XYZ file of C-alpha atoms in Angstrom:
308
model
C 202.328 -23.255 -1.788
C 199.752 -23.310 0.799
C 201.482 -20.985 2.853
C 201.749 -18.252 -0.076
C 197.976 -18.928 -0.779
C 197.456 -17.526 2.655
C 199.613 -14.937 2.676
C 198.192 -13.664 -0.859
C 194.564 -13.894 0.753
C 195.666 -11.900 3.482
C 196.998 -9.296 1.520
C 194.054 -9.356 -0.762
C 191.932 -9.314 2.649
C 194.093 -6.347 3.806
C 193.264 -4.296 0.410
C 189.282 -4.702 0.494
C 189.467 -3.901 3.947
C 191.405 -0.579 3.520
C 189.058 0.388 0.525
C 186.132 0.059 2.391
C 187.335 2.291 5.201
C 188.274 4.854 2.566
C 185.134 4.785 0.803
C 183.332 5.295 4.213
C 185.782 8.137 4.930
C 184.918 9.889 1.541
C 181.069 9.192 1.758
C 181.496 10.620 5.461
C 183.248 13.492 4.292
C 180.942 14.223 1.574
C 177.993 14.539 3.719
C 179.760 16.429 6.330
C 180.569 19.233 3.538
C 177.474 18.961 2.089
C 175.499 19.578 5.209
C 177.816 22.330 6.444
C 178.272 24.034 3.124
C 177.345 27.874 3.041
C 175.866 29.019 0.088
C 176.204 32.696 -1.260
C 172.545 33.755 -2.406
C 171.318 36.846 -3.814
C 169.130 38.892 -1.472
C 165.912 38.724 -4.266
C 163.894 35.443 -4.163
C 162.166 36.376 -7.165
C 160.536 32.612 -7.705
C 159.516 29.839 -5.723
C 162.298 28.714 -3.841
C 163.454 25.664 -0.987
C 166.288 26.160 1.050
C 167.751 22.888 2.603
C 171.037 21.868 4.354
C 173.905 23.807 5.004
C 173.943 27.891 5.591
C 172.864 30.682 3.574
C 174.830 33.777 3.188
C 172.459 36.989 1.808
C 174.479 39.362 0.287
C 172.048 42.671 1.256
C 168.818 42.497 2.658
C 166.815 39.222 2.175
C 163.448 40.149 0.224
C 160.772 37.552 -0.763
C 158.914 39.237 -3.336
C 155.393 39.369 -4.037
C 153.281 35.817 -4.966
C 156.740 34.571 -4.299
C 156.832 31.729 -1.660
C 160.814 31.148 0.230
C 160.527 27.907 2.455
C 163.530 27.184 4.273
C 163.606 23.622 6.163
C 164.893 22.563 9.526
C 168.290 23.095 10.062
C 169.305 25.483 7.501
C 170.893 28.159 9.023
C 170.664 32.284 7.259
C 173.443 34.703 7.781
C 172.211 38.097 6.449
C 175.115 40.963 5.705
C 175.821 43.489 8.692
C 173.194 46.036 8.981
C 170.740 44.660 6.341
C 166.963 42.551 7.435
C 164.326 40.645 6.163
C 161.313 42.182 3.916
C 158.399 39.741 3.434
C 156.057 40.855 0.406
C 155.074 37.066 -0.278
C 155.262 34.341 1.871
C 157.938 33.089 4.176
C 157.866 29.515 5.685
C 160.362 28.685 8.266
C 159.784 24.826 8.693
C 162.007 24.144 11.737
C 161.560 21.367 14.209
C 161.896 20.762 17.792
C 165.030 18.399 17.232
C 166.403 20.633 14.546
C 165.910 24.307 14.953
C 166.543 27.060 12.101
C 168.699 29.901 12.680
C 168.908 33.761 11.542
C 171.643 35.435 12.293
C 174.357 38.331 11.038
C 177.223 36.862 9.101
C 179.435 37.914 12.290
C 178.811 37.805 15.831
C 179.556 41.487 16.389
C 177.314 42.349 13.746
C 173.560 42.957 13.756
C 170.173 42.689 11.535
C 168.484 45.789 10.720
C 164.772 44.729 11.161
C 162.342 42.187 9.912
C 159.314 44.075 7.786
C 156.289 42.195 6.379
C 154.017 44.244 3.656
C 150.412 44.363 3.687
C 149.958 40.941 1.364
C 153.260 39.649 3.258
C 152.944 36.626 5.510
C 155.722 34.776 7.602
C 155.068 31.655 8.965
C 157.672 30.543 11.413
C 157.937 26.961 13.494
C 160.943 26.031 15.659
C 163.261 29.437 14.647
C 165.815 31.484 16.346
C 166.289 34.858 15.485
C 169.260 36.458 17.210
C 171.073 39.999 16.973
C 168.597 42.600 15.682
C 169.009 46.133 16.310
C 165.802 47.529 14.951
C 165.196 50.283 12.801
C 162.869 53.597 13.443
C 163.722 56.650 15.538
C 165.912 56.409 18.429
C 164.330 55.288 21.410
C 162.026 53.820 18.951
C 162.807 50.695 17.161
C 161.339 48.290 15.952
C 162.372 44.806 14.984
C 159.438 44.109 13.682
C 157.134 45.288 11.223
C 153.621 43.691 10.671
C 151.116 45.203 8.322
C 150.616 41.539 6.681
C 150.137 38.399 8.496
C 152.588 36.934 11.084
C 152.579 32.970 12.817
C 155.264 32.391 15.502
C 155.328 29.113 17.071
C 158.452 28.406 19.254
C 160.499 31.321 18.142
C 163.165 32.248 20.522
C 164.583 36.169 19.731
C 168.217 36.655 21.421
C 170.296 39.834 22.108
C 167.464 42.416 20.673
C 168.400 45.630 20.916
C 166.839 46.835 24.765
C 163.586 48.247 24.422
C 163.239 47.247 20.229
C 159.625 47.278 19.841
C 157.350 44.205 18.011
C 155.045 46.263 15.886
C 151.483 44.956 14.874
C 150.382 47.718 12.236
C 147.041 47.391 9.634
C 148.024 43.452 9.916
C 145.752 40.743 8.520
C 146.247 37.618 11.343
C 148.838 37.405 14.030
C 149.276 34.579 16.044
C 152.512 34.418 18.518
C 152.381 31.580 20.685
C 154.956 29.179 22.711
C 157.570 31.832 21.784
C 159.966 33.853 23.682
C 160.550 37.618 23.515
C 162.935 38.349 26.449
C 164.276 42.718 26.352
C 161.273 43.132 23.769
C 157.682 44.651 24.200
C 154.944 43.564 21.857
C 152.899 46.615 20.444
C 148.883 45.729 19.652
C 147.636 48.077 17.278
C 145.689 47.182 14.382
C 145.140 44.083 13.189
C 142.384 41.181 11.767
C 142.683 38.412 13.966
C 145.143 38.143 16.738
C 146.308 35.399 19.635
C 148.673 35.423 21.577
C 149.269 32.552 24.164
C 151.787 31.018 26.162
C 154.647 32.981 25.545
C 157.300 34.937 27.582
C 157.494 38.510 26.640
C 159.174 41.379 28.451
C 156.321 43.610 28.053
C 152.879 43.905 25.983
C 151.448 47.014 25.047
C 147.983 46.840 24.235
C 147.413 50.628 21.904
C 144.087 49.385 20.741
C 141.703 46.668 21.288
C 140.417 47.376 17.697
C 137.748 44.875 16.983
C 136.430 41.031 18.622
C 139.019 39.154 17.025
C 141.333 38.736 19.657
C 142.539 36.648 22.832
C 145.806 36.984 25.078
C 146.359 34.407 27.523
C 148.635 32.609 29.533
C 151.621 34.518 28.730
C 154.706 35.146 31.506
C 155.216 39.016 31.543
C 158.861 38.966 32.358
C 159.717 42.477 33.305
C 158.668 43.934 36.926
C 157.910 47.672 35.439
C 154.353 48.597 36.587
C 153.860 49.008 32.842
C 154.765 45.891 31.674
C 150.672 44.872 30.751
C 149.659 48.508 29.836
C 145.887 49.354 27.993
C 145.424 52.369 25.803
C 142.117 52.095 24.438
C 139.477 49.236 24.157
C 137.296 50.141 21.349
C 135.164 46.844 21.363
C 132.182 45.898 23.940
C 131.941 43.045 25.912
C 134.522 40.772 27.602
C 138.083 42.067 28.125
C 140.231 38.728 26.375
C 143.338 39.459 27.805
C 143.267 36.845 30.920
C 145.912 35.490 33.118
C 149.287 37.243 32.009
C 150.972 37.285 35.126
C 154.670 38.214 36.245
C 157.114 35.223 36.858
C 155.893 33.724 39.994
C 153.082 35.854 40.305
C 149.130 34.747 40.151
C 147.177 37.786 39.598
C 147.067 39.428 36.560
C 148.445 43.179 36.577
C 146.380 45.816 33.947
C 147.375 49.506 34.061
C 145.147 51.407 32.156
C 146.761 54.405 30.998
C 143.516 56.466 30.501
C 140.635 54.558 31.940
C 138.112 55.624 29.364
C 135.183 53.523 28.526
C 133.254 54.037 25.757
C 131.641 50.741 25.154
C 130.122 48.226 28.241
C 133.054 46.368 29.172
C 133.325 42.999 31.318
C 136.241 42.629 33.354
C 136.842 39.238 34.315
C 138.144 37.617 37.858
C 141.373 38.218 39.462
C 142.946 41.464 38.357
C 144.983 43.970 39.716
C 143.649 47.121 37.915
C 145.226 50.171 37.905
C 143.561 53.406 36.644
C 146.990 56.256 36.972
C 144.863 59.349 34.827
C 141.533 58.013 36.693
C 138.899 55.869 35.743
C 135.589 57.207 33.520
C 132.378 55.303 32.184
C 130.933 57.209 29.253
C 127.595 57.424 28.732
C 125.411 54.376 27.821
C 127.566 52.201 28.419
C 128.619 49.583 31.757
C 131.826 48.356 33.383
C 131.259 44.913 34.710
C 134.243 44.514 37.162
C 133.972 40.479 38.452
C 134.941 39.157 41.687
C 138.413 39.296 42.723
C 139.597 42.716 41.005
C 141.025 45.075 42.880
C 141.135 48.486 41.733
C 143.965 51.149 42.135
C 142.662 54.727 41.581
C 146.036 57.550 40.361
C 146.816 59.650 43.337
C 144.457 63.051 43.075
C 142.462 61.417 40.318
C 138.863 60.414 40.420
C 136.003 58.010 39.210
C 132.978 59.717 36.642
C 130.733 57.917 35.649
């Protein structure tokens, strides 16, 4: 009697056991799917929407529309159809974290994004993001995979396989701040903007078209490309100190400015340590002063001269 008593506990012992391994298995599973599911969205976020878990396949371009706020948290990863981009005309918030980044990315890895465009009451706000694959839209020879005429905040973005040369555009935009970031094979483009930073990235190349009002500071950045353009001035269109300080080529020190055309039309301060160079020549309108600090060294174009 005893001896069945055990063997019935045993078995009974042997049941529970197995059902608790198989209701692991199943809550397991469960997660598993539901953190890897991919959900098929339309392209229109036409209301306030969260994104969370799993991927997201957009089915045409992604557009957030206007007073329309898309926040997608960390991990969530976006597959947008071949050829098709982003267009911000609300707000985008890209809440990734250092432990759990958030991708964007074509559905395929021989596809590509068109561009990402942000309207003039647009704003993306991105943390801990990486954007790969975008080709860039625009005339040949000049893309862009970017378009900013609202208000852009990049910290830790990392941009992979941009088309070469694809062009960062700031354009009329309200407040851009880039910093922490990486934009390897792509050049930022200054133009016109509200408030700007940008610090302590690593970008191929800036261009600096205008320097359009006070608002602005770029610092501390690694210029990764070795052209002799890769920091290049257009116009400065503001007095007083020169913010762009310290951008410096990987393993290099000094600070390289080319100044495409060396025209000052407001007093100017240049501060320490900079290799300038002045290819069309270098000219100081009247009324106004270059203040050129210790350490600069100035590089005059061949055949081309200094009025002042």
């Amino acid at each position: 009697m005893k001896k069945m008593k055990r063997k019935v506990f045993k078995i009974a012992l042997f049941v529970m056991i197995l059902f608790a391994i198989f209701s692991l298995k199943n809550k397991i599973l469960a997660k598993t799917a539901e953190e890897s599911q991919e959900n098929v969205v339309s392209g229109v976020i036409q209301e306030d929407t969260t994104w969370e878990k799993g991927s997201y396949y957009i089915n045409g371009n992604l557009t957030v529309n206007e007073n329309v706020t898309l926040t997608v948290q960390e991990g969530v990863t976006i597959k947008i159809q071949n050829g098709r981009g982003i267009q911000v005309l609300g707000n985008l918030q890209l809440k990734g974290t250092a432990e759990n980044n958030i991708n964007i990315q074509p559905q395929n890895a021989n596809e590509y994004l068109a561009n990402i465009y942000v309207k003039e009451n647009g704003k993306i706000e991105a943390k801990y993001t990486n954007i790969e694959h975008v080709k860039g839209s625009g005339q040949v020879g000049n893309e862009y995979f970017m378009d900013i005429y609202g208000s852009l905040y990049l910290d830790n973005v990392k941009f992979y396989d941009i088309k070469e040369g694809a062009k960062l555009l700031t354009l009329g935009s309200k407040d851009i701040v880039i910093k922490n970031s990486i934009l390897d094979g792509e050049i930022l483009v200054v133009n016109k903007y509200g408030n700007l930073e940008i610090k302590n990235n690593r970008i191929y190349k800036i261009l600096i078209d205008t320097i359009s009002n006070e608002n602005y500071i770029i610092e501390n950045n690694i210029i990764l490309s070795e052209d002799a353009d890769a920091l290049k001035v257009n116009y400065v269109k503001v007095p007083g100190e020169f913010k762009v300080y310290n951008n410096c080529k990987e393993g290099q020190t000094r600070q390289q400015l080319q100044f495409a055309f060396g025209v000052f039309e407001k007093s100017m301060i240049l501060a320490e340590d900079n290799d300038c160079y002045f290819i069309n020549g270098l000219r100081i309108e009247a009324n106004s002063t270059l203040t050129i600090s210790k350490g600069n060294n100035l590089y005059i174009g061949e055949d081309k001269a200094i009025q002042i």
